[in-house]
């Protein structure tokens, strides 16, 4: 349909512009019309992936063994670019450990796991459920004393705030030589704060569950190199034209190897700034910075600060919820914003509120507010599934 003719010296990027954009709602509504019924046998086994719902629009997609192999290769590239010492220890605090660390005591492994353990010997790794109270995270870090720490920027900010306020709490981060951030926008202020508190740098990576690794931070020239061997990345203005150097636009990606769920001109809903060639000489396309993807920590009256893992698919198991967003107004009140496919019954509304309160682990005063056709995005162009309106310091 794009009219791609390589023998006519056409570029794939030029031909892609003839195709419409795919949005998350398209993937959410019609996987049967997007998924391929046949995948080449040499592409390996097909598995399912679910997004963590960081945009409030949870989706499912299929990915092939080839797609996973490329994902692992890009992950290994990121390790090697950043010159990590595999013999050292790694600690991860992330949402994907919710099922493995249900007791929130932390889990341990003998090595770093795939793909590192398939090619290299490594030191131990440790993991903790992201929903764990920040104070408990600090105590756990003092026990495992990692050299490398991987977590989300908002969670790292809470850890740094606690370490800065109390030198005793800083002990658990005392051996960390590098922090790896994923899943959210990494601000320059947080980079500076990490340098001030720990004296180490944060290294960021840009990825999604349905695409894989999208861009890796350059270890020499700053900014992010696009993993062009596995995808095509476009930055588009509001009028659909490509961004020029220094302009900010919507991130649209085309996965080149996942034939199971082909994602072609897939609009991630993120914003990024276009950059020119990098002085490092790697030759890969580059983006200067990524905007959006910020989440907040839930604040509870007893002083705890928790990652608000909202359940993602739990709401859709109760009612036809297309999109959700939770707003914490103060220490006692929250609002569940919903975009739904049909009017909900009183019983469904009650069940949704109960599910939300169970996930938040506190009996907030709660209400539901409906939006149609969708919940509006924030001023930065990004949707957040949880927003805490309580000012810092309160």
Tab-separated table of C-alpha atoms in Angstrom:
chain	number	residue	atom	x	y	z
A	1	UNK	CA	0.000	0.000	0.000
A	2	UNK	CA	2.925	2.384	0.608
A	3	UNK	CA	4.254	1.769	-2.898
A	4	UNK	CA	7.740	0.801	-1.708
A	5	UNK	CA	9.983	-0.093	-4.645
A	6	UNK	CA	13.616	-0.542	-3.518
A	7	UNK	CA	14.732	-1.054	-7.118
A	8	UNK	CA	13.596	2.524	-7.820
A	9	UNK	CA	15.902	3.909	-5.105
A	10	UNK	CA	12.960	4.848	-2.911
A	11	UNK	CA	13.579	5.133	0.824
A	12	UNK	CA	11.366	3.230	3.222
A	13	UNK	CA	10.920	6.385	5.288
A	14	UNK	CA	9.542	8.277	2.289
A	15	UNK	CA	7.066	5.532	1.457
A	16	UNK	CA	5.857	5.197	5.032
A	17	UNK	CA	4.406	8.701	4.900
A	18	UNK	CA	1.745	7.384	2.507
A	19	UNK	CA	0.307	5.259	5.333
A	20	UNK	CA	-1.989	6.499	8.123
A	21	UNK	CA	-0.820	6.584	11.719
A	22	UNK	CA	-1.674	3.746	14.075
A	23	UNK	CA	-2.654	4.756	17.592
A	24	UNK	CA	-2.872	2.852	20.844
A	25	UNK	CA	-6.644	2.810	20.589
A	26	UNK	CA	-6.349	0.970	17.247
A	27	UNK	CA	-4.243	-1.722	18.868
A	28	UNK	CA	-6.575	-1.813	21.845
A	29	UNK	CA	-9.694	-2.167	19.715
A	30	UNK	CA	-8.649	-4.378	16.865
A	31	UNK	CA	-5.782	-6.827	17.456
A	32	UNK	CA	-7.597	-9.361	15.269
A	33	UNK	CA	-7.300	-6.992	12.318
A	34	UNK	CA	-3.662	-6.130	13.037
A	35	UNK	CA	-2.075	-9.439	14.070
A	36	UNK	CA	-0.711	-11.641	11.309
A	37	UNK	CA	-2.370	-15.039	10.939
A	38	UNK	CA	0.926	-16.512	9.686
A	39	UNK	CA	4.440	-15.825	10.951
A	40	UNK	CA	7.492	-17.374	9.249
A	41	UNK	CA	8.668	-20.409	11.187
A	42	UNK	CA	12.222	-19.078	11.234
A	43	UNK	CA	11.004	-16.072	13.264
A	44	UNK	CA	10.534	-18.353	16.256
A	45	UNK	CA	7.813	-18.831	18.824
A	46	UNK	CA	5.152	-16.148	19.213
A	47	UNK	CA	4.372	-14.871	22.720
A	48	UNK	CA	2.070	-12.245	24.225
A	49	UNK	CA	3.083	-8.987	25.862
A	50	UNK	CA	0.949	-6.568	27.854
A	51	UNK	CA	1.849	-2.980	28.416
A	52	UNK	CA	2.088	-1.703	31.996
A	53	UNK	CA	-0.540	0.912	31.227
A	54	UNK	CA	1.709	3.895	31.874
A	55	UNK	CA	-0.414	5.909	29.456
A	56	UNK	CA	-3.698	4.750	30.948
A	57	UNK	CA	-4.515	2.805	27.756
A	58	UNK	CA	-3.378	-0.811	28.376
A	59	UNK	CA	-2.784	-2.908	25.278
A	60	UNK	CA	-1.800	-6.443	24.315
A	61	UNK	CA	0.432	-7.403	21.419
A	62	UNK	CA	2.216	-10.471	20.087
A	63	UNK	CA	5.929	-10.642	19.469
A	64	UNK	CA	8.037	-13.194	17.662
A	65	UNK	CA	11.194	-14.918	18.816
A	66	UNK	CA	13.126	-12.834	16.275
A	67	UNK	CA	11.706	-9.647	17.766
A	68	UNK	CA	12.746	-10.769	21.255
A	69	UNK	CA	16.227	-11.656	19.993
A	70	UNK	CA	16.665	-8.151	18.568
A	71	UNK	CA	15.358	-6.680	21.835
A	72	UNK	CA	18.013	-8.654	23.751
A	73	UNK	CA	20.710	-7.543	21.307
A	74	UNK	CA	19.822	-3.888	21.854
A	75	UNK	CA	19.760	-4.436	25.619
A	76	UNK	CA	23.229	-5.983	25.468
A	77	UNK	CA	24.402	-3.102	23.290
A	78	UNK	CA	23.266	-0.663	25.966
A	79	UNK	CA	25.245	-2.561	28.630
A	80	UNK	CA	28.385	-2.560	26.471
A	81	UNK	CA	28.064	1.074	25.433
A	82	UNK	CA	27.875	2.069	29.098
A	83	UNK	CA	30.875	-0.164	29.909
A	84	UNK	CA	29.204	-1.970	32.791
A	85	UNK	CA	31.219	-4.460	34.779
A	86	UNK	CA	29.144	-7.653	34.679
A	87	UNK	CA	31.037	-9.083	37.644
A	88	UNK	CA	29.355	-6.528	39.919
A	89	UNK	CA	25.852	-6.620	41.443
A	90	UNK	CA	22.656	-5.186	39.955
A	91	UNK	CA	19.456	-4.192	41.775
A	92	UNK	CA	16.161	-3.485	39.992
A	93	UNK	CA	13.100	-1.808	41.467
A	94	UNK	CA	10.374	-2.028	38.856
A	95	UNK	CA	6.737	-2.820	38.174
A	96	UNK	CA	7.412	-6.107	36.361
A	97	UNK	CA	8.448	-7.654	39.685
A	98	UNK	CA	4.953	-7.264	41.170
A	99	UNK	CA	4.185	-10.986	40.846
A	100	UNK	CA	7.641	-12.275	41.788
A	101	UNK	CA	7.973	-10.109	44.885
A	102	UNK	CA	4.458	-10.286	46.300
A	103	UNK	CA	5.816	-10.226	49.875
A	104	UNK	CA	7.809	-7.076	49.043
A	105	UNK	CA	10.888	-8.487	50.713
A	106	UNK	CA	12.952	-8.568	47.539
A	107	UNK	CA	14.102	-11.458	45.359
A	108	UNK	CA	17.603	-12.583	44.368
A	109	UNK	CA	19.245	-14.373	41.445
A	110	UNK	CA	22.724	-15.755	40.889
A	111	UNK	CA	23.358	-13.656	37.758
A	112	UNK	CA	22.008	-10.718	35.739
A	113	UNK	CA	19.671	-12.892	33.693
A	114	UNK	CA	19.068	-12.756	29.958
A	115	UNK	CA	20.700	-11.631	27.730
A	116	UNK	CA	23.864	-11.144	29.821
A	117	UNK	CA	23.965	-14.673	31.228
A	118	UNK	CA	23.843	-16.158	27.720
A	119	UNK	CA	27.201	-14.661	26.798
A	120	UNK	CA	28.956	-13.548	29.989
A	121	UNK	CA	29.536	-14.611	33.555
A	122	UNK	CA	28.087	-12.047	35.953
A	123	UNK	CA	27.621	-11.172	39.570
A	124	UNK	CA	24.297	-11.490	41.404
A	125	UNK	CA	21.182	-9.446	40.765
A	126	UNK	CA	18.345	-8.442	43.061
A	127	UNK	CA	14.803	-7.243	42.494
A	128	UNK	CA	12.071	-5.470	44.427
A	129	UNK	CA	8.425	-4.765	43.711
A	130	UNK	CA	7.983	-1.121	42.720
A	131	UNK	CA	4.875	-0.874	44.910
A	132	UNK	CA	7.013	-1.240	48.027
A	133	UNK	CA	7.135	1.724	50.378
A	134	UNK	CA	10.183	3.885	49.723
A	135	UNK	CA	11.455	3.459	53.290
A	136	UNK	CA	11.378	-0.317	52.869
A	137	UNK	CA	13.227	0.045	49.554
A	138	UNK	CA	15.999	1.955	51.299
A	139	UNK	CA	16.315	-0.722	53.992
A	140	UNK	CA	16.496	-3.405	51.303
A	141	UNK	CA	19.161	-1.509	49.383
A	142	UNK	CA	21.268	-1.358	52.558
A	143	UNK	CA	21.071	-5.154	52.669
A	144	UNK	CA	22.001	-5.903	49.044
A	145	UNK	CA	24.367	-2.924	48.491
A	146	UNK	CA	24.247	-2.915	44.664
A	147	UNK	CA	26.828	-1.410	42.337
A	148	UNK	CA	24.214	-0.738	39.635
A	149	UNK	CA	20.638	0.370	40.320
A	150	UNK	CA	17.764	0.286	37.821
A	151	UNK	CA	14.441	1.996	38.547
A	152	UNK	CA	11.946	4.602	37.357
A	153	UNK	CA	12.816	8.320	37.618
A	154	UNK	CA	9.946	9.167	39.986
A	155	UNK	CA	10.948	6.332	42.298
A	156	UNK	CA	14.597	7.359	42.113
A	157	UNK	CA	13.614	10.906	43.059
A	158	UNK	CA	11.968	9.608	46.230
A	159	UNK	CA	15.030	7.505	47.090
A	160	UNK	CA	17.333	10.479	46.559
A	161	UNK	CA	15.148	12.757	48.673
A	162	UNK	CA	15.316	10.285	51.543
A	163	UNK	CA	19.074	9.809	51.142
A	164	UNK	CA	19.668	13.559	51.047
A	165	UNK	CA	17.647	14.106	54.220
A	166	UNK	CA	19.319	11.340	56.234
A	167	UNK	CA	22.956	10.188	55.779
A	168	UNK	CA	22.080	6.895	57.479
A	169	UNK	CA	19.546	6.148	54.745
A	170	UNK	CA	22.136	6.997	52.105
A	171	UNK	CA	24.171	3.943	53.116
A	172	UNK	CA	22.170	1.619	50.866
A	173	UNK	CA	23.186	3.677	47.841
A	174	UNK	CA	26.789	4.049	48.917
A	175	UNK	CA	28.235	1.477	46.490
A	176	UNK	CA	26.170	2.538	43.473
A	177	UNK	CA	28.406	3.654	40.596
A	178	UNK	CA	25.653	4.131	38.002
A	179	UNK	CA	21.869	4.491	38.033
A	180	UNK	CA	19.840	3.175	35.109
A	181	UNK	CA	16.457	4.818	34.492
A	182	UNK	CA	13.589	3.419	32.425
A	183	UNK	CA	9.887	3.906	31.866
A	184	UNK	CA	9.523	7.670	32.319
A	185	UNK	CA	10.955	10.969	31.239
A	186	UNK	CA	14.282	11.703	32.893
A	187	UNK	CA	14.626	15.385	33.750
A	188	UNK	CA	17.875	17.337	33.893
A	189	UNK	CA	17.015	18.389	37.442
A	190	UNK	CA	16.932	14.736	38.531
A	191	UNK	CA	20.278	14.109	36.850
A	192	UNK	CA	21.732	17.005	38.813
A	193	UNK	CA	20.113	15.840	42.042
A	194	UNK	CA	21.632	12.371	41.605
A	195	UNK	CA	25.073	13.890	41.096
A	196	UNK	CA	24.658	16.022	44.208
A	197	UNK	CA	23.423	13.211	46.461
A	198	UNK	CA	25.322	10.178	45.155
A	199	UNK	CA	28.039	11.650	42.960
A	200	UNK	CA	27.094	9.341	40.076
A	201	UNK	CA	25.440	9.669	36.681
A	202	UNK	CA	22.037	8.453	35.517
A	203	UNK	CA	21.957	6.547	32.224
A	204	UNK	CA	18.575	6.469	30.506
A	205	UNK	CA	16.971	4.132	27.947
A	206	UNK	CA	13.806	4.641	25.913
A	207	UNK	CA	11.656	1.560	25.393
A	208	UNK	CA	8.113	0.211	25.416
A	209	UNK	CA	6.745	-3.269	26.005
A	210	UNK	CA	5.161	-3.524	22.562
A	211	UNK	CA	8.148	-2.143	20.590
A	212	UNK	CA	11.217	-3.006	22.654
A	213	UNK	CA	14.316	-0.815	22.905
A	214	UNK	CA	13.723	2.377	20.911
A	215	UNK	CA	16.717	4.560	21.748
A	216	UNK	CA	19.834	4.356	23.929
A	217	UNK	CA	21.615	7.251	25.546
A	218	UNK	CA	24.926	8.053	23.890
A	219	UNK	CA	27.842	7.562	26.333
A	220	UNK	CA	29.958	10.245	24.621
A	221	UNK	CA	27.790	12.813	22.863
A	222	UNK	CA	24.656	12.965	24.999
A	223	UNK	CA	21.167	12.545	23.579
A	224	UNK	CA	19.709	9.231	22.418
A	225	UNK	CA	20.681	7.048	19.468
A	226	UNK	CA	17.732	5.397	17.696
A	227	UNK	CA	18.041	1.625	17.272
A	228	UNK	CA	17.664	1.946	13.508
A	229	UNK	CA	18.511	-1.711	12.813
A	230	UNK	CA	15.180	-2.666	14.376
A	231	UNK	CA	12.834	0.252	13.738
A	232	UNK	CA	12.151	3.456	11.874
A	233	UNK	CA	11.488	6.479	14.086
A	234	UNK	CA	9.702	9.586	12.841
A	235	UNK	CA	9.287	12.880	14.695
A	236	UNK	CA	6.214	14.636	13.340
A	237	UNK	CA	4.879	18.150	13.689
A	238	UNK	CA	1.193	18.781	14.336
A	239	UNK	CA	0.646	19.057	10.589
A	240	UNK	CA	2.204	15.628	10.025
A	241	UNK	CA	5.418	16.864	8.454
A	242	UNK	CA	8.839	15.711	9.748
A	243	UNK	CA	10.485	17.853	12.393
A	244	UNK	CA	13.546	19.881	11.557
A	245	UNK	CA	16.647	20.013	13.751
A	246	UNK	CA	15.737	21.360	17.188
A	247	UNK	CA	11.978	20.983	16.728
A	248	UNK	CA	9.786	18.891	19.027
A	249	UNK	CA	7.287	16.423	17.599
A	250	UNK	CA	5.297	13.264	18.191
A	251	UNK	CA	7.218	9.987	18.267
A	252	UNK	CA	6.008	7.555	15.595
A	253	UNK	CA	7.761	4.189	15.206
A	254	UNK	CA	7.647	1.321	12.734
A	255	UNK	CA	8.942	-2.027	13.952
A	256	UNK	CA	10.913	-3.754	11.179
A	257	UNK	CA	11.017	-7.331	12.437
A	258	UNK	CA	7.926	-8.161	14.460
A	259	UNK	CA	5.656	-9.899	11.963
A	260	UNK	CA	3.362	-11.227	14.736
A	261	UNK	CA	1.815	-7.822	15.530
A	262	UNK	CA	3.083	-5.439	12.859
A	263	UNK	CA	3.317	-1.943	14.323
A	264	UNK	CA	3.560	0.402	11.353
A	265	UNK	CA	3.666	4.164	11.949
A	266	UNK	CA	2.656	3.553	15.545
A	267	UNK	CA	2.059	6.812	17.435
A	268	UNK	CA	3.418	6.347	20.961
A	269	UNK	CA	1.899	9.596	22.247
A	270	UNK	CA	5.320	10.782	23.371
A	271	UNK	CA	7.137	13.938	22.386
A	272	UNK	CA	10.833	14.156	21.499
A	273	UNK	CA	13.236	16.755	20.141
A	274	UNK	CA	15.051	16.192	16.859
A	275	UNK	CA	18.858	16.229	16.837
A	276	UNK	CA	21.553	16.196	14.182
A	277	UNK	CA	24.451	13.752	13.690
A	278	UNK	CA	26.371	12.779	16.808
A	279	UNK	CA	30.042	13.590	17.303
A	280	UNK	CA	30.641	10.065	18.624
A	281	UNK	CA	30.695	8.724	15.061
A	282	UNK	CA	28.257	5.848	15.618
A	283	UNK	CA	26.160	6.912	12.631
A	284	UNK	CA	22.773	6.046	14.118
A	285	UNK	CA	19.947	8.628	13.999
A	286	UNK	CA	19.642	10.740	17.113
A	287	UNK	CA	17.051	12.524	19.236
A	288	UNK	CA	18.148	15.163	21.721
A	289	UNK	CA	15.648	14.476	24.510
A	290	UNK	CA	12.364	12.735	25.268
A	291	UNK	CA	9.455	14.545	26.863
A	292	UNK	CA	6.442	13.175	28.752
A	293	UNK	CA	6.050	9.797	30.455
A	294	UNK	CA	6.102	11.210	33.981
A	295	UNK	CA	4.370	9.488	36.874
A	296	UNK	CA	3.878	10.457	40.463
A	297	UNK	CA	4.057	8.715	43.774
A	298	UNK	CA	0.916	8.083	45.794
A	299	UNK	CA	0.900	9.944	49.124
A	300	UNK	CA	-0.736	8.310	52.153
A	301	UNK	CA	-1.739	10.003	55.446
A	302	UNK	CA	0.760	7.933	57.470
A	303	UNK	CA	3.638	9.410	55.478
A	304	UNK	CA	4.210	6.508	53.128
A	305	UNK	CA	4.941	7.203	49.456
A	306	UNK	CA	4.129	4.360	47.099
A	307	UNK	CA	4.260	3.675	43.396
A	308	UNK	CA	0.613	3.747	42.253
A	309	UNK	CA	0.463	0.540	40.207
A	310	UNK	CA	-3.115	0.885	39.062
A	311	UNK	CA	-3.894	-2.650	38.005
A	312	UNK	CA	-3.943	-1.964	34.272
A	313	UNK	CA	-6.341	-4.678	33.111
A	314	UNK	CA	-8.309	-5.067	36.366
A	315	UNK	CA	-10.759	-2.333	35.420
A	316	UNK	CA	-11.529	-3.827	32.025
A	317	UNK	CA	-12.335	-7.128	33.721
A	318	UNK	CA	-15.131	-5.318	35.579
A	319	UNK	CA	-16.570	-2.978	32.943
A	320	UNK	CA	-15.896	-1.787	29.348
A	321	UNK	CA	-13.323	0.815	30.405
A	322	UNK	CA	-11.439	2.264	27.451
A	323	UNK	CA	-9.244	4.652	29.415
A	324	UNK	CA	-8.720	5.504	33.060
A	325	UNK	CA	-6.897	8.079	35.137
A	326	UNK	CA	-6.658	8.538	38.894
A	327	UNK	CA	-6.219	11.991	40.406
A	328	UNK	CA	-5.128	12.358	44.023
A	329	UNK	CA	-6.363	15.752	45.222
A	330	UNK	CA	-5.141	15.563	48.816
A	331	UNK	CA	-4.394	12.949	51.490
A	332	UNK	CA	-8.045	11.881	51.665
A	333	UNK	CA	-9.635	12.386	48.226
A	334	UNK	CA	-9.179	10.765	44.825
A	335	UNK	CA	-11.089	10.864	41.563
A	336	UNK	CA	-11.320	7.998	39.068
A	337	UNK	CA	-11.622	9.473	35.588
A	338	UNK	CA	-13.079	7.127	32.999
A	339	UNK	CA	-13.729	6.949	29.272
A	340	UNK	CA	-16.076	4.019	28.650
A	341	UNK	CA	-17.709	2.247	25.730
A	342	UNK	CA	-21.218	2.474	27.243
A	343	UNK	CA	-22.907	3.874	30.369
A	344	UNK	CA	-21.976	1.845	33.448
A	345	UNK	CA	-24.369	0.399	35.968
A	346	UNK	CA	-24.317	1.423	39.629
A	347	UNK	CA	-22.907	-1.997	40.456
A	348	UNK	CA	-20.064	-1.597	37.983
A	349	UNK	CA	-19.231	1.851	39.340
A	350	UNK	CA	-19.130	0.498	42.887
A	351	UNK	CA	-16.911	-2.427	41.827
A	352	UNK	CA	-14.511	-0.102	40.004
A	353	UNK	CA	-14.141	2.179	43.005
A	354	UNK	CA	-13.571	-0.800	45.307
A	355	UNK	CA	-10.915	-2.173	42.946
A	356	UNK	CA	-9.172	1.211	42.825
A	357	UNK	CA	-9.179	1.555	46.618
A	358	UNK	CA	-7.825	-1.978	47.019
A	359	UNK	CA	-4.969	-1.158	44.660
A	360	UNK	CA	-4.246	2.124	46.441
A	361	UNK	CA	-4.342	0.296	49.788
A	362	UNK	CA	-6.241	3.095	51.519
A	363	UNK	CA	-9.915	4.021	51.943
A	364	UNK	CA	-9.903	7.356	50.172
A	365	UNK	CA	-13.078	9.315	49.571
A	366	UNK	CA	-13.627	8.544	45.908
A	367	UNK	CA	-15.771	9.638	43.004
A	368	UNK	CA	-16.040	8.848	39.302
A	369	UNK	CA	-15.944	11.490	36.571
A	370	UNK	CA	-16.662	10.538	32.959
A	371	UNK	CA	-15.053	11.913	29.797
A	372	UNK	CA	-16.032	11.429	26.158
A	373	UNK	CA	-14.609	10.407	23.807
A	374	UNK	CA	-11.374	10.349	25.802
A	375	UNK	CA	-9.655	11.814	28.832
A	376	UNK	CA	-7.693	14.918	27.777
A	377	UNK	CA	-3.932	14.890	27.767
A	378	UNK	CA	-1.772	17.144	29.905
A	379	UNK	CA	-0.218	20.366	28.709
A	380	UNK	CA	2.973	18.541	27.719
A	381	UNK	CA	1.066	16.297	25.320
A	382	UNK	CA	1.461	13.165	27.449
A	383	UNK	CA	-1.208	11.232	29.310
A	384	UNK	CA	-0.496	10.051	32.850
A	385	UNK	CA	-2.609	7.364	34.473
A	386	UNK	CA	-1.918	8.743	37.963
A	387	UNK	CA	-1.520	12.379	38.939
A	388	UNK	CA	-0.783	13.536	42.461
A	389	UNK	CA	-1.855	17.142	42.969
A	390	UNK	CA	-0.367	17.437	46.452
A	391	UNK	CA	2.511	19.949	46.362
A	392	UNK	CA	5.957	18.770	47.404
A	393	UNK	CA	6.673	19.465	51.040
A	394	UNK	CA	3.046	19.084	52.152
